[in-house]
PDB file of C-alpha atoms in Angstrom:
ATOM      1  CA  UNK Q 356       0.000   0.000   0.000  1.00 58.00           C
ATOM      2  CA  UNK Q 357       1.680   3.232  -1.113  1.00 68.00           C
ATOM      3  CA  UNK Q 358      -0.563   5.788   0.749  1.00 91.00           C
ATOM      4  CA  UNK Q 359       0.976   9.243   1.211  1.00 95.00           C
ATOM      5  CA  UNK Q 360       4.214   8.880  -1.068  1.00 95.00           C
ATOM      6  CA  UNK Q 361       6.924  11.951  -0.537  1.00 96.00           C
ATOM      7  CA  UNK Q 362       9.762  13.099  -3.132  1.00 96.00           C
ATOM      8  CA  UNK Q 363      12.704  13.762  -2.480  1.00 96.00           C
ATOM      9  CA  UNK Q 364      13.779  12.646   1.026  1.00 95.00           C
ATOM     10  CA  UNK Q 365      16.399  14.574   1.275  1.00 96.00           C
ATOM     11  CA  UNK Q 366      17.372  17.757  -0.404  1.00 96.00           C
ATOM     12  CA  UNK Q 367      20.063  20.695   0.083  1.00 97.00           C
ATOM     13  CA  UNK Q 368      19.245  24.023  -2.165  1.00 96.00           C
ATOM     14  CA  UNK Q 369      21.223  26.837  -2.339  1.00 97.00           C
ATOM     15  CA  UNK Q 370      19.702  30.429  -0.881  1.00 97.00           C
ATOM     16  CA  UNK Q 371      17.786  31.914  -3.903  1.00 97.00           C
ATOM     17  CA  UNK Q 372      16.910  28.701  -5.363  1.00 97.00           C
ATOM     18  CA  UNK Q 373      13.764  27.342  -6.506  1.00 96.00           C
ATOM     19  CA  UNK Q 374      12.194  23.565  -6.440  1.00 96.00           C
ATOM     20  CA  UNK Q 375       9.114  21.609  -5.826  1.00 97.00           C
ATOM     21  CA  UNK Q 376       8.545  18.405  -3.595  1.00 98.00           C
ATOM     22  CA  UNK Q 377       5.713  16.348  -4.758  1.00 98.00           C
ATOM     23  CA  UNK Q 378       3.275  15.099  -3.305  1.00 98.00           C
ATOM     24  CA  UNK Q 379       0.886  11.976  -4.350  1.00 97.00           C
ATOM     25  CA  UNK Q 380      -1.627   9.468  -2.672  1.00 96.00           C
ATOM     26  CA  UNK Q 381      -3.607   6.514  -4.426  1.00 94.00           C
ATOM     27  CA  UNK Q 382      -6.345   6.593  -1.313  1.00 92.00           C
ATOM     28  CA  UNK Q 383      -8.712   8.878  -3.404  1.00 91.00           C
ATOM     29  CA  UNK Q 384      -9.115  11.631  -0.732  1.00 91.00           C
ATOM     30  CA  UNK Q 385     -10.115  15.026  -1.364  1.00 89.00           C
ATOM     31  CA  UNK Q 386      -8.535  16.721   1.645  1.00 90.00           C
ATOM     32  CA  UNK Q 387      -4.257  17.048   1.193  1.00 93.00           C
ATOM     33  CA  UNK Q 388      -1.926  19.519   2.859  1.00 94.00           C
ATOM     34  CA  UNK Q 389       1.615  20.547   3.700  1.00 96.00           C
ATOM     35  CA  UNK Q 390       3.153  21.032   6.833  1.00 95.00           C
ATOM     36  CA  UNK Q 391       6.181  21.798   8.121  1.00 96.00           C
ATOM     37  CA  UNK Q 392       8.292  20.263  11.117  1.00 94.00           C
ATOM     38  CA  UNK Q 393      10.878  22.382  13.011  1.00 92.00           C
ATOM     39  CA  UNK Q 394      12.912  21.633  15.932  1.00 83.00           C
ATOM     40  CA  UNK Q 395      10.188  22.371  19.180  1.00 79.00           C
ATOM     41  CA  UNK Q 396       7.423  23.494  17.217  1.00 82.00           C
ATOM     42  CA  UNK Q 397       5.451  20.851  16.501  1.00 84.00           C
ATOM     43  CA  UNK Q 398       3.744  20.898  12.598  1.00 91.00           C
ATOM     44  CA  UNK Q 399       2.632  23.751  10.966  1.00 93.00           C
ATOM     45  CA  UNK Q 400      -0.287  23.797   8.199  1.00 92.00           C
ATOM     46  CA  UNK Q 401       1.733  25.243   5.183  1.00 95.00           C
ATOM     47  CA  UNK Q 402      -1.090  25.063   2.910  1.00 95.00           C
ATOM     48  CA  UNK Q 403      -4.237  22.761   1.935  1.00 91.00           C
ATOM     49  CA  UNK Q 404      -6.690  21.954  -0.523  1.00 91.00           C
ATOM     50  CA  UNK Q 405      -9.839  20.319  -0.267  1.00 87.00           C
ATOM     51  CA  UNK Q 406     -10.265  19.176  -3.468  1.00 89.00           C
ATOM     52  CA  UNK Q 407      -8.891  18.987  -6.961  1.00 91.00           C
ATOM     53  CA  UNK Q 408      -8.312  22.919  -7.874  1.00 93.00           C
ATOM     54  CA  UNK Q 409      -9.536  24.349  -4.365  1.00 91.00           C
ATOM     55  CA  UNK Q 410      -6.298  25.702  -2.469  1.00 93.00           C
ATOM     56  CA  UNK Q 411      -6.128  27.769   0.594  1.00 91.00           C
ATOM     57  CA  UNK Q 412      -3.255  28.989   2.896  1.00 92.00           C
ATOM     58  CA  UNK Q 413      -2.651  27.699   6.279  1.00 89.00           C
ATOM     59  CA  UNK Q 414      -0.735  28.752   8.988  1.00 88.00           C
ATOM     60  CA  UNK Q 415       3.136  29.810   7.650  1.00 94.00           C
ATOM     61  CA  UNK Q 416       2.396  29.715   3.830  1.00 96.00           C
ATOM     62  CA  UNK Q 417       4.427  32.833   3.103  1.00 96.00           C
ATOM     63  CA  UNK Q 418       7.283  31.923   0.298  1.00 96.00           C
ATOM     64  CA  UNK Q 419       5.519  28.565  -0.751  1.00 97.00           C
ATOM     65  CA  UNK Q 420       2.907  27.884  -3.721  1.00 97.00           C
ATOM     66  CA  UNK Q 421       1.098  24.867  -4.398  1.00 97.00           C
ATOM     67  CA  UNK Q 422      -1.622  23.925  -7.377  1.00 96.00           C
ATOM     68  CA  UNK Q 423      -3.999  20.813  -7.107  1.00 96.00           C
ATOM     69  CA  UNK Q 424      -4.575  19.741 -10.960  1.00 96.00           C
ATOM     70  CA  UNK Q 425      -5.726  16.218 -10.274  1.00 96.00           C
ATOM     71  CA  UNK Q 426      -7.022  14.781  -7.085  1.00 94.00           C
ATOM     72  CA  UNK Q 427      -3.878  12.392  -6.490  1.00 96.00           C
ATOM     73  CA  UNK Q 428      -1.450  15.139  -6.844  1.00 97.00           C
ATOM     74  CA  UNK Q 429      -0.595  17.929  -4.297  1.00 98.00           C
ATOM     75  CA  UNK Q 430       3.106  19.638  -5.435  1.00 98.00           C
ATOM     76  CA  UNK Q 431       4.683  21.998  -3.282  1.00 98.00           C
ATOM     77  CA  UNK Q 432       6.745  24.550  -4.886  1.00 98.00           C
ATOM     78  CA  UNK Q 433       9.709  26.824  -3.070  1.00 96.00           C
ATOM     79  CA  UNK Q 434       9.560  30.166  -5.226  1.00 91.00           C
ATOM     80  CA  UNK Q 435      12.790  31.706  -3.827  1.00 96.00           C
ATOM     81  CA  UNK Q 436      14.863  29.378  -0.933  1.00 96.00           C
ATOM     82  CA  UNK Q 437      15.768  30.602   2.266  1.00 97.00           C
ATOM     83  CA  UNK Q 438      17.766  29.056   4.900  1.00 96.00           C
ATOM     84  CA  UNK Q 439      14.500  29.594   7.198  1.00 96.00           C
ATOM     85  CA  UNK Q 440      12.669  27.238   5.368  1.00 97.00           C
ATOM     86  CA  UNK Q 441      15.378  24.396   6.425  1.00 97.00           C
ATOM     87  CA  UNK Q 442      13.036  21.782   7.759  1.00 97.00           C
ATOM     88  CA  UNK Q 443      11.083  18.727   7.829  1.00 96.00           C
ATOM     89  CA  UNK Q 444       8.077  18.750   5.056  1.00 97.00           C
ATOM     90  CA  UNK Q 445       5.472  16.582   5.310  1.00 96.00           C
ATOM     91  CA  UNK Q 446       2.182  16.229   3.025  1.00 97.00           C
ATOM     92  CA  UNK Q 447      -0.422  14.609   4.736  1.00 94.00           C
ATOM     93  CA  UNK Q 448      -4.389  13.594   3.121  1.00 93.00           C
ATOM     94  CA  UNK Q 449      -7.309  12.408   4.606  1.00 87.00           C
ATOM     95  CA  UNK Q 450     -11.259  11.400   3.168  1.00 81.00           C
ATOM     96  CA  UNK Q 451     -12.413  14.378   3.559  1.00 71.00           C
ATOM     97  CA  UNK Q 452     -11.990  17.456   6.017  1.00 63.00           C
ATOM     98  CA  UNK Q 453     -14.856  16.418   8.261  1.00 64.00           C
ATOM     99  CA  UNK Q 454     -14.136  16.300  11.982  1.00 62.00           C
ATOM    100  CA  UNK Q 455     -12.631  12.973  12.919  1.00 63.00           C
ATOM    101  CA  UNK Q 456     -11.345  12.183   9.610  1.00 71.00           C
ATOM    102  CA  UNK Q 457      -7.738  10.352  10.009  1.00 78.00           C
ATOM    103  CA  UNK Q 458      -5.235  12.506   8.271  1.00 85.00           C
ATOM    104  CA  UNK Q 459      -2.331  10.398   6.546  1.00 90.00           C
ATOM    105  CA  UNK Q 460       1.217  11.484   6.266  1.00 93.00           C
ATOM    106  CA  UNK Q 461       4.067  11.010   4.371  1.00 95.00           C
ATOM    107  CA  UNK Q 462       7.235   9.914   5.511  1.00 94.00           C
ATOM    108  CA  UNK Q 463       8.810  13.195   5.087  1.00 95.00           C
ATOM    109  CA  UNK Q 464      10.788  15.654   3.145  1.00 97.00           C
ATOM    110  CA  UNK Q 465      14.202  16.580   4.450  1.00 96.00           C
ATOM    111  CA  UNK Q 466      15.127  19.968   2.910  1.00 97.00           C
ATOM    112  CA  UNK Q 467      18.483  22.146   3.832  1.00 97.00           C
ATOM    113  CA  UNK Q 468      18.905  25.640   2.565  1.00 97.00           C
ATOM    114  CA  UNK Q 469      22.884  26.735   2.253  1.00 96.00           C
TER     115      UNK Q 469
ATOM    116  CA  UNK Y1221      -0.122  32.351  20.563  1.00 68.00           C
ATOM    117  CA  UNK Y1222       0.074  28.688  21.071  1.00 78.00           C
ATOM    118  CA  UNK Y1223      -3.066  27.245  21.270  1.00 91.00           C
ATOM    119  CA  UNK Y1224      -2.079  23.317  21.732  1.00 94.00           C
ATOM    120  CA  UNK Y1225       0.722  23.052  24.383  1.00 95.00           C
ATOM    121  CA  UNK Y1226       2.313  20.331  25.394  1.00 95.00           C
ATOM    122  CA  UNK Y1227       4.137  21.520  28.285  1.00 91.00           C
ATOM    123  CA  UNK Y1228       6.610  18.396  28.668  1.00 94.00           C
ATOM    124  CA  UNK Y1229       9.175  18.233  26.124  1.00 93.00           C
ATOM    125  CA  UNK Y1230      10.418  14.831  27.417  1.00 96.00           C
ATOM    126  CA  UNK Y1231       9.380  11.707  29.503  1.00 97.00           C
ATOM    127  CA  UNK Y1232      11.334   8.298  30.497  1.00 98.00           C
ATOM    128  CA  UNK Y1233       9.449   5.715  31.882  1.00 98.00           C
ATOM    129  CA  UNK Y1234      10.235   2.279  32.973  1.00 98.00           C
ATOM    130  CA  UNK Y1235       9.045  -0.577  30.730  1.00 97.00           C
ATOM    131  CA  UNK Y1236       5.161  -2.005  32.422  1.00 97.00           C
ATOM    132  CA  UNK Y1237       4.696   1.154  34.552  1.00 98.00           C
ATOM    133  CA  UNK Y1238       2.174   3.964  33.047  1.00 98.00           C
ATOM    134  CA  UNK Y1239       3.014   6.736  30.490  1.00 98.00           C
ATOM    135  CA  UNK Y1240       1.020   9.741  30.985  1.00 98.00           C
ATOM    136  CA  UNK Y1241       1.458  12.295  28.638  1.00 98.00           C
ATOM    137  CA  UNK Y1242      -0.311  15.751  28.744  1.00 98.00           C
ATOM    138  CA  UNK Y1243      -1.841  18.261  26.732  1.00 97.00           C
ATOM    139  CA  UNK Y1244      -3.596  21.969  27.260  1.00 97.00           C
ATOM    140  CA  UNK Y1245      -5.697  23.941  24.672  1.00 96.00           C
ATOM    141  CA  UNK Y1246      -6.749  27.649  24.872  1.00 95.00           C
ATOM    142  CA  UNK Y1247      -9.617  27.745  22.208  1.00 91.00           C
ATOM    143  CA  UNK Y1248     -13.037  26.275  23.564  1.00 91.00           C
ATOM    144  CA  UNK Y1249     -13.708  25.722  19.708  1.00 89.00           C
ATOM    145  CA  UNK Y1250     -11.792  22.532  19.249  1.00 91.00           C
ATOM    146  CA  UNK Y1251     -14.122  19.725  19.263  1.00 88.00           C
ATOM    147  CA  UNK Y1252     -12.301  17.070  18.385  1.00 90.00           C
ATOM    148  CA  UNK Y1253      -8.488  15.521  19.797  1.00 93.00           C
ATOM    149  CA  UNK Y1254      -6.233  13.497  18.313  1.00 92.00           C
ATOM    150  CA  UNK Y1255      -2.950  12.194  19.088  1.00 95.00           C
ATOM    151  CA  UNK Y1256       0.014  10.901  16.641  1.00 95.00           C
ATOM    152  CA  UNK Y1257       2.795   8.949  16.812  1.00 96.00           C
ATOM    153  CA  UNK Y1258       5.822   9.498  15.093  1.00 94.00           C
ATOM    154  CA  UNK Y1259       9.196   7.614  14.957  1.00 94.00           C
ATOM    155  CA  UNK Y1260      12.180   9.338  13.962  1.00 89.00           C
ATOM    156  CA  UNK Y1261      12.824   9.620   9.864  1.00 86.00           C
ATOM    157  CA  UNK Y1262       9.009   8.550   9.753  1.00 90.00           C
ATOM    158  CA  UNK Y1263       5.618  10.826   9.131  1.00 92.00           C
ATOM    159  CA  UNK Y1264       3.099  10.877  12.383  1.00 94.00           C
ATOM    160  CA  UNK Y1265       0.542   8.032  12.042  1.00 93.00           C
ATOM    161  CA  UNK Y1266      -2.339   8.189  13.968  1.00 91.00           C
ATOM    162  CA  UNK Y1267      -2.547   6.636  17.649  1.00 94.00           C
ATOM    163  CA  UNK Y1268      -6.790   7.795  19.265  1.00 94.00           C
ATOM    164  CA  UNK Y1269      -8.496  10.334  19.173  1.00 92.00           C
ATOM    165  CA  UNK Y1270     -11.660  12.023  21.265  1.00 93.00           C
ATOM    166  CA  UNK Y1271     -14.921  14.168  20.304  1.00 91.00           C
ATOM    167  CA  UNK Y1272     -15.151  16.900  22.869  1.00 91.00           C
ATOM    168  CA  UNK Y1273     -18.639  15.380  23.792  1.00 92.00           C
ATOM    169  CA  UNK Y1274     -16.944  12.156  25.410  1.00 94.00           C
ATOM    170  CA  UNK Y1275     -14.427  12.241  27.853  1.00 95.00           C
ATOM    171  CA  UNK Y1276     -12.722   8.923  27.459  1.00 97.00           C
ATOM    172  CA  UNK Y1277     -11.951   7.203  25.031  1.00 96.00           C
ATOM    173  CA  UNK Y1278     -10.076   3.522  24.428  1.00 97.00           C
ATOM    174  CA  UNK Y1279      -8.056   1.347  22.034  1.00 95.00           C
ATOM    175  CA  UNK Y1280      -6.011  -1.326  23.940  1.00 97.00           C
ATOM    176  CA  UNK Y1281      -3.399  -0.040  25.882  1.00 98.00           C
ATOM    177  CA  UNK Y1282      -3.930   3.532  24.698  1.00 98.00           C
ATOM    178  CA  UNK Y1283      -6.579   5.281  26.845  1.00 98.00           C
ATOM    179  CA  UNK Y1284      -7.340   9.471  26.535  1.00 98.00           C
ATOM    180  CA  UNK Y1285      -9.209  11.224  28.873  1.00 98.00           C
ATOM    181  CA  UNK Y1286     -10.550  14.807  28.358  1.00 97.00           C
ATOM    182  CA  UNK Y1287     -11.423  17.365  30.735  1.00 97.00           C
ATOM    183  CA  UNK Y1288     -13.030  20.223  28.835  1.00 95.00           C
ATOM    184  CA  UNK Y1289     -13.862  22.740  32.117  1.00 95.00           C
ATOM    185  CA  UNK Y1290      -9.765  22.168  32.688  1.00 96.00           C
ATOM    186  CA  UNK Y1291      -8.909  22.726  28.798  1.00 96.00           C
ATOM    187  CA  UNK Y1292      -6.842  19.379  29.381  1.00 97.00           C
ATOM    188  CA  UNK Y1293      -6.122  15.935  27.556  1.00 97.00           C
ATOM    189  CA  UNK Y1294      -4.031  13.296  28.524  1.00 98.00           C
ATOM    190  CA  UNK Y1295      -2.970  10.218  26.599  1.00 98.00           C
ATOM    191  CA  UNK Y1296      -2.435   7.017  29.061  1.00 98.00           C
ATOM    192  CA  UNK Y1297      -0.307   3.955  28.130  1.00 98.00           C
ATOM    193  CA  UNK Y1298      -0.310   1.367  30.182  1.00 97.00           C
ATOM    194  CA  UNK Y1299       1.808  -0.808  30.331  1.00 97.00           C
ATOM    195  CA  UNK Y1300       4.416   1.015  28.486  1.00 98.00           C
ATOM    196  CA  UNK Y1301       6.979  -0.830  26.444  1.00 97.00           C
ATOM    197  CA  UNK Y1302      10.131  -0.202  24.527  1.00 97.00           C
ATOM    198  CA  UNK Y1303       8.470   0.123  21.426  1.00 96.00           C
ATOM    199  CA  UNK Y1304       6.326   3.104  22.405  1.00 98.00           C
ATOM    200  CA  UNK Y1305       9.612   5.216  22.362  1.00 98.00           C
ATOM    201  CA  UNK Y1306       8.614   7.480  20.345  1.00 97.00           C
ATOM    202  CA  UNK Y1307       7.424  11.666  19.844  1.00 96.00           C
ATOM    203  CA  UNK Y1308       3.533  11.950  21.046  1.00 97.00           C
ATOM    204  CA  UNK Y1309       1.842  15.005  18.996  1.00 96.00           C
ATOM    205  CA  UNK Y1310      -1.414  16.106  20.767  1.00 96.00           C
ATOM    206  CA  UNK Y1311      -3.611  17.694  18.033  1.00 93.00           C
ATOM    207  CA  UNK Y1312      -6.894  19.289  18.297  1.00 92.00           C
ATOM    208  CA  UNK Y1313      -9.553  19.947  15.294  1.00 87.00           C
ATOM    209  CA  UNK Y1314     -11.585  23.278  14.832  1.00 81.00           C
ATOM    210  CA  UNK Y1315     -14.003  24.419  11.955  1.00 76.00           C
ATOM    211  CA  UNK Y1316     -12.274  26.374   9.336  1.00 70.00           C
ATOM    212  CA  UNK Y1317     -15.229  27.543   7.391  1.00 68.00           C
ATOM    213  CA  UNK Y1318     -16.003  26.048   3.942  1.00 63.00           C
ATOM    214  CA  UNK Y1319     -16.351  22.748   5.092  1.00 63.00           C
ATOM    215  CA  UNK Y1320     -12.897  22.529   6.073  1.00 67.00           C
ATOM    216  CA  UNK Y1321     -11.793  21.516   9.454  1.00 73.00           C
ATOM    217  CA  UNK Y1322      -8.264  22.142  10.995  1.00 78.00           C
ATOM    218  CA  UNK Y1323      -5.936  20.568  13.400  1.00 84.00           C
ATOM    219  CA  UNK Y1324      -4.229  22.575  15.183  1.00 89.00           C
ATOM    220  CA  UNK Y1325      -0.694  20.804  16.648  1.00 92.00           C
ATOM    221  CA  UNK Y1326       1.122  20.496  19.913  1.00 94.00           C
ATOM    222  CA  UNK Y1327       4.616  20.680  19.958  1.00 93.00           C
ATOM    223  CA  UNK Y1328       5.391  17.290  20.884  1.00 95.00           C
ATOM    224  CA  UNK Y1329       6.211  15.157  23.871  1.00 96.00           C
ATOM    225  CA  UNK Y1330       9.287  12.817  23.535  1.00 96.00           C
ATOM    226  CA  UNK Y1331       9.002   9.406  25.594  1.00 98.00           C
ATOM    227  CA  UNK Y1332      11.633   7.294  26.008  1.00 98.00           C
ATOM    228  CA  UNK Y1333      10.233   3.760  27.785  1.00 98.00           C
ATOM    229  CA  UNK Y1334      13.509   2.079  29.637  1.00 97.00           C
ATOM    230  CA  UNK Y1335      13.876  -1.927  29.167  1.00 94.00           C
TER     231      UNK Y1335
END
């Protein structure tokens, strides 16, 4: 079972640069996001979308974009790298964004900014 | 403003005795509390979760209890073992609008169960 599937694992950019980790699930849910995990801060909602072409900023989504052309699909694109934007990145989906609906992660996105 | 807080950054505990690990919200809108699990180099998965209109709820050895006069959760393991080592996320769930509901995370509580 694939699930939530991540690429890369592990990237280093250089300040200024651009790139996009993608994002995909085969579980047919509407609901996908991106957060972001830094050292004693828990996650943070990056962005989400509840559906194929609905997308909507969460909490930190300032120097990030993200499109949602098909439902499997949820790309998120660094327009300009940063060394504060060195962290963990996970994309996580769940059914639908109904209370008590089990959200799904990824295994993770390892990004350094030089 | 931190509206999940999980207070303890760390906890060791002694394989077969109890983990208890807390949690505190501000906003009386959450209605609904999760926790995840996550190993390091791993995503969270989920562990149990609670509807603010119960105020226990149980899978196994995994218990939660909420207290929603108190603004407090806590996640119970008993009896603990190695394998639980792990971070504990506390999350809680609010209406967004639009249909959409969010979750809101804690920072994380790190538990180290001792063979």
């Amino acid at each position: 079972n694939a699930g939530v599937t991540q690429t890369p694992k592990f990237q280093v950019l250089k300040t200024g640069q651009s790139m996009t980790l993608q994002c995909a699930q085969d579980m047919n849910h509407e609901y996908m996001s991106w957060y972001r995990q830094d050292p004693g801060m828990g996650l943070r909602l990056i962005h989400y979308s509840v559906g194929a072409g609905i997308t909507d900023q969460g909490e930190v989504p300032n120097g990030y974009n993200v499109s949602r052309s098909t439902t499997e699909d949820f790309p998120l694109r660094l327009l300009s790298a940063a060394p504060s934007q060195t962290s963990v990145y996970f994309c996580a989906s769940s059914y639908s964004t109904g209370v008590g609906n089990t959200i799904y992660f990824g295994e993770g996105s390892w990004l350094t900014v030089v | 403003d931190q509206q999940v807080k999980q207070n303890s950054p760390s906890l060791s505990v002694q394989e077969g005795r109890i983990s208890i690990l807390n949690c505190d919200y501000t906003n009386s809108m959450f209605d609904y509390f999760l926790w995840y699990k996550k190993y390091p180099a791993e995503g969270p998965t989920f562990l149990i979760s609670i509807s603010s209109i119960k105020d226990k709820n149980e899978d196994g050895r995994f218990t939660v209890f909420l207290n929603k006069s108190a603004k407090h959760l806590s996640l119970h393991i008993v009896p603990s073992q190695p394998g639980d080592s792990a971070v504990y996320f506390c999350a809680a769930s609010v209406y967004s609008g639009a249909g959409s509901y969010q979750l809101t995370f804690g920072k994380g509580t790190k538990l180290s169960v001792i063979p």
